[in-house]
mmCIF file of C-alpha atoms in Angstrom:
data_model
loop_
_atom_site.group_PDB
_atom_site.id
_atom_site.type_symbol
_atom_site.label_atom_id
_atom_site.label_comp_id
_atom_site.label_asym_id
_atom_site.label_seq_id
_atom_site.Cartn_x
_atom_site.Cartn_y
_atom_site.Cartn_z
ATOM 1 C CA UNK A 1 34.231 20.770 188.131
ATOM 2 C CA UNK A 2 34.590 17.009 188.738
ATOM 3 C CA UNK A 3 31.826 14.541 188.923
ATOM 4 C CA UNK A 4 32.826 13.588 192.553
ATOM 5 C CA UNK A 5 32.169 17.322 193.493
ATOM 6 C CA UNK A 6 28.683 16.943 191.940
ATOM 7 C CA UNK A 7 25.310 15.109 192.192
ATOM 8 C CA UNK A 8 23.394 13.681 189.578
ATOM 9 C CA UNK A 9 20.141 15.908 188.960
ATOM 10 C CA UNK A 10 18.677 13.810 185.898
ATOM 11 C CA UNK A 11 18.888 13.392 182.265
ATOM 12 C CA UNK A 12 17.531 15.344 179.233
ATOM 13 C CA UNK A 13 14.801 13.270 177.657
ATOM 14 C CA UNK A 14 13.385 15.143 174.741
ATOM 15 C CA UNK A 15 13.206 18.353 172.807
ATOM 16 C CA UNK A 16 10.261 20.617 173.550
ATOM 17 C CA UNK A 17 10.385 23.222 170.692
ATOM 18 C CA UNK A 18 12.124 23.717 167.697
ATOM 19 C CA UNK A 19 13.878 26.833 169.419
ATOM 20 C CA UNK A 20 16.320 24.475 171.293
ATOM 21 C CA UNK A 21 14.045 24.051 174.499
ATOM 22 C CA UNK A 22 14.686 20.767 176.232
ATOM 23 C CA UNK A 23 12.837 18.527 178.841
ATOM 24 C CA UNK A 24 14.884 16.886 181.609
ATOM 25 C CA UNK A 25 13.476 13.985 183.812
ATOM 26 C CA UNK A 26 14.689 14.948 187.330
ATOM 27 C CA UNK A 27 16.016 12.520 189.863
ATOM 28 C CA UNK A 28 14.317 13.855 192.837
ATOM 29 C CA UNK A 29 11.176 13.914 194.953
ATOM 30 C CA UNK A 30 11.179 17.712 194.987
ATOM 31 C CA UNK A 31 11.613 18.897 191.482
ATOM 32 C CA UNK A 32 10.394 22.314 192.389
ATOM 33 C CA UNK A 33 13.672 23.109 194.221
ATOM 34 C CA UNK A 34 15.387 23.136 190.932
ATOM 35 C CA UNK A 35 13.103 25.227 188.881
ATOM 36 C CA UNK A 36 15.159 28.570 189.193
ATOM 37 C CA UNK A 37 18.702 27.430 188.524
ATOM 38 C CA UNK A 38 21.386 29.740 186.992
ATOM 39 C CA UNK A 39 23.407 26.938 185.579
ATOM 40 C CA UNK A 40 23.563 23.324 185.206
ATOM 41 C CA UNK A 41 26.517 21.072 184.326
ATOM 42 C CA UNK A 42 26.065 18.758 181.219
ATOM 43 C CA UNK A 43 28.181 15.511 180.865
ATOM 44 C CA UNK A 44 29.416 15.780 177.243
ATOM 45 C CA UNK A 45 31.498 12.724 176.416
ATOM 46 C CA UNK A 46 32.916 12.445 179.940
ATOM 47 C CA UNK A 47 33.334 16.180 180.630
ATOM 48 C CA UNK A 48 31.172 18.359 182.701
ATOM 49 C CA UNK A 49 30.499 21.515 180.622
ATOM 50 C CA UNK A 50 28.386 24.463 182.250
ATOM 51 C CA UNK A 51 25.307 25.736 180.492
ATOM 52 C CA UNK A 52 23.622 28.881 181.592
ATOM 53 C CA UNK A 53 20.062 28.560 181.964
ATOM 54 C CA UNK A 54 17.865 31.284 180.362
ATOM 55 C CA UNK A 55 14.619 30.130 181.693
ATOM 56 C CA UNK A 56 13.020 26.972 183.153
ATOM 57 C CA UNK A 57 9.830 25.795 184.612
ATOM 58 C CA UNK A 58 8.058 22.470 185.725
ATOM 59 C CA UNK A 59 6.489 20.773 182.954
ATOM 60 C CA UNK A 60 4.004 18.027 183.848
ATOM 61 C CA UNK A 61 5.194 17.676 187.540
ATOM 62 C CA UNK A 62 8.281 15.519 187.041
ATOM 63 C CA UNK A 63 9.806 17.365 183.941
ATOM 64 C CA UNK A 64 11.921 20.426 183.963
ATOM 65 C CA UNK A 65 11.593 22.490 180.686
ATOM 66 C CA UNK A 66 14.844 24.074 180.237
ATOM 67 C CA UNK A 67 15.996 26.926 177.768
ATOM 68 C CA UNK A 68 19.796 27.315 177.767
ATOM 69 C CA UNK A 69 21.879 30.294 176.628
ATOM 70 C CA UNK A 70 23.348 29.564 173.032
ATOM 71 C CA UNK A 71 21.100 26.601 172.639
ATOM 72 C CA UNK A 72 18.479 28.024 170.038
ATOM 73 C CA UNK A 73 17.940 25.571 167.244
ATOM 74 C CA UNK A 74 16.790 21.944 167.008
ATOM 75 C CA UNK A 75 20.474 20.769 165.966
ATOM 76 C CA UNK A 76 21.866 22.367 169.188
ATOM 77 C CA UNK A 77 19.173 20.681 171.264
ATOM 78 C CA UNK A 78 19.813 17.320 169.465
ATOM 79 C CA UNK A 79 23.495 17.380 170.684
ATOM 80 C CA UNK A 80 22.273 17.444 174.206
ATOM 81 C CA UNK A 81 19.739 14.632 174.245
ATOM 82 C CA UNK A 82 20.057 11.837 176.587
ATOM 83 C CA UNK A 83 22.941 13.727 178.333
ATOM 84 C CA UNK A 84 23.120 13.532 182.053
ATOM 85 C CA UNK A 85 22.577 16.874 184.277
ATOM 86 C CA UNK A 86 24.825 17.552 187.269
ATOM 87 C CA UNK A 87 24.869 20.341 190.085
ATOM 88 C CA UNK A 88 27.511 21.079 192.654
ATOM 89 C CA UNK A 89 27.140 19.301 195.884
ATOM 90 C CA UNK A 90 26.850 22.515 197.721
ATOM 91 C CA UNK A 91 23.408 23.082 196.002
ATOM 92 C CA UNK A 92 21.871 19.898 197.641
ATOM 93 C CA UNK A 93 19.235 20.778 200.260
ATOM 94 C CA UNK A 94 20.404 19.942 203.719
ATOM 95 C CA UNK A 95 18.806 16.783 205.051
ATOM 96 C CA UNK A 96 17.878 16.338 208.747
ATOM 97 C CA UNK A 97 17.050 13.747 211.092
ATOM 98 C CA UNK A 98 17.041 9.984 209.536
ATOM 99 C CA UNK A 99 17.016 11.244 205.959
ATOM 100 C CA UNK A 100 20.301 11.268 204.352
ATOM 101 C CA UNK A 101 21.731 11.277 200.532
ATOM 102 C CA UNK A 102 23.527 7.896 199.663
ATOM 103 C CA UNK A 103 26.902 9.616 199.189
ATOM 104 C CA UNK A 104 26.578 11.327 202.573
ATOM 105 C CA UNK A 105 26.788 8.106 204.538
ATOM 106 C CA UNK A 106 29.872 6.451 202.797
ATOM 107 C CA UNK A 107 32.444 5.985 205.373
ATOM 108 C CA UNK A 108 30.139 6.063 208.329
ATOM 109 C CA UNK A 109 30.104 3.276 210.905
ATOM 110 C CA UNK A 110 26.966 1.128 211.038
ATOM 111 C CA UNK A 111 25.874 -0.016 214.295
ATOM 112 C CA UNK A 112 23.134 -2.727 214.858
ATOM 113 C CA UNK A 113 21.142 -2.449 218.319
ATOM 114 C CA UNK A 114 21.653 -6.221 218.822
ATOM 115 C CA UNK A 115 24.717 -7.174 217.015
ATOM 116 C CA UNK A 116 26.754 -4.202 217.877
ATOM 117 C CA UNK A 117 29.213 -2.552 215.510
ATOM 118 C CA UNK A 118 28.917 -4.152 212.071
ATOM 119 C CA UNK A 119 31.414 -2.221 209.935
ATOM 120 C CA UNK A 120 32.007 0.675 207.644
ATOM 121 C CA UNK A 121 29.519 1.714 204.846
ATOM 122 C CA UNK A 122 31.634 1.351 201.815
ATOM 123 C CA UNK A 123 28.766 2.119 199.166
ATOM 124 C CA UNK A 124 25.038 1.987 198.483
ATOM 125 C CA UNK A 125 23.504 -0.292 195.903
ATOM 126 C CA UNK A 126 20.383 1.125 194.447
ATOM 127 C CA UNK A 127 20.420 -1.010 191.461
ATOM 128 C CA UNK A 128 18.152 -3.699 193.288
ATOM 129 C CA UNK A 129 14.537 -3.469 194.118
ATOM 130 C CA UNK A 130 15.506 -2.453 197.630
ATOM 131 C CA UNK A 131 18.559 -0.069 198.150
ATOM 132 C CA UNK A 132 21.165 -1.735 200.199
ATOM 133 C CA UNK A 133 24.182 -0.533 202.650
ATOM 134 C CA UNK A 134 27.194 -2.418 201.327
ATOM 135 C CA UNK A 135 29.271 -2.658 204.776
ATOM 136 C CA UNK A 136 33.009 -3.686 204.978
ATOM 137 C CA UNK A 137 33.539 -5.838 208.080
ATOM 138 C CA UNK A 138 37.280 -6.934 208.161
ATOM 139 C CA UNK A 139 37.030 -7.580 204.396
ATOM 140 C CA UNK A 140 33.582 -9.519 204.582
ATOM 141 C CA UNK A 141 30.767 -7.850 202.852
ATOM 142 C CA UNK A 142 27.528 -7.473 204.528
ATOM 143 C CA UNK A 143 24.380 -6.230 202.856
ATOM 144 C CA UNK A 144 21.787 -4.391 205.140
ATOM 145 C CA UNK A 145 18.457 -3.383 203.225
ATOM 146 C CA UNK A 146 17.978 0.404 203.598
ATOM 147 C CA UNK A 147 14.496 -0.065 205.105
ATOM 148 C CA UNK A 148 13.007 2.893 207.106
ATOM 149 C CA UNK A 149 11.902 0.255 209.592
ATOM 150 C CA UNK A 150 15.640 -0.926 210.196
ATOM 151 C CA UNK A 151 17.213 2.740 210.347
ATOM 152 C CA UNK A 152 16.922 3.885 213.959
ATOM 153 C CA UNK A 153 19.196 6.932 213.797
ATOM 154 C CA UNK A 154 21.739 8.846 211.502
ATOM 155 C CA UNK A 155 24.257 10.687 214.056
ATOM 156 C CA UNK A 156 26.089 12.806 211.507
ATOM 157 C CA UNK A 157 28.394 14.185 213.985
ATOM 158 C CA UNK A 158 29.836 10.762 214.941
ATOM 159 C CA UNK A 159 29.366 9.274 211.525
ATOM 160 C CA UNK A 160 27.344 6.551 212.585
ATOM 161 C CA UNK A 161 24.164 4.883 211.257
ATOM 162 C CA UNK A 162 22.198 3.015 213.750
ATOM 163 C CA UNK A 163 20.082 0.221 212.705
ATOM 164 C CA UNK A 164 17.696 -2.545 214.010
ATOM 165 C CA UNK A 165 17.961 -5.481 211.767
ATOM 166 C CA UNK A 166 16.075 -8.702 212.123
ATOM 167 C CA UNK A 167 17.836 -11.165 214.367
ATOM 168 C CA UNK A 168 20.241 -13.390 212.702
ATOM 169 C CA UNK A 169 20.512 -11.198 209.353
ATOM 170 C CA UNK A 170 24.250 -10.067 210.019
ATOM 171 C CA UNK A 171 25.236 -13.488 211.343
ATOM 172 C CA UNK A 172 24.151 -14.907 207.851
ATOM 173 C CA UNK A 173 27.358 -13.149 206.451
ATOM 174 C CA UNK A 174 29.743 -14.406 209.190
ATOM 175 C CA UNK A 175 28.869 -18.046 209.229
ATOM 176 C CA UNK A 176 31.376 -20.177 207.468
#
C-alpha cells in the first residue's frame, strides 16, 4: 500500500495501558466512523505497515483506544508512539453536495461567478488559519480562501468547483 492510495487518519499520541493499548488522535469530525476497523496502516520509518485491530473504542470523544494484534507490551507500544495512521482511500465515507475532501478536488477547474474560469486547483494549503485553494492560471498562482460563503457548487461530474469571490480578489494576482 502506498501513501498516495491512503488518507491520513491520525496519530498515535500515548499509551493507554501496560498491555500495549494505545490512544490515537483522529483527524476527523466523525471519529465514530472509525470505531470498528479491522486493520490500520502505520507509518513506520516511511513504510506503511498493516496492523490488525483486536479491539478499539472511542475514548473521551476524540481519541480512539486501540488494541493491535501482536502489540502486547509497553515496549511494543513505545515503538508505535507518535506514528501516523493511514487507511485506504476507498474507506473514506462519500461526501455529497458542496462538502469535499481536499485530495478529491485536486485537478478540478475553478470557475468564479464574476470572473469566469480561474484555472486548475493544484493543491490545498491547510497550514494557514484559513485553508486556501492553490490555483494555477497559466503559471500564475492564485489563492482563494476555502470559505463556505465563497463555494457555490462542487460539480464532481464535470470536475469543477464554482465560487463567488469578492470583487477584485482574483484580479489582485493578475496585475503587473
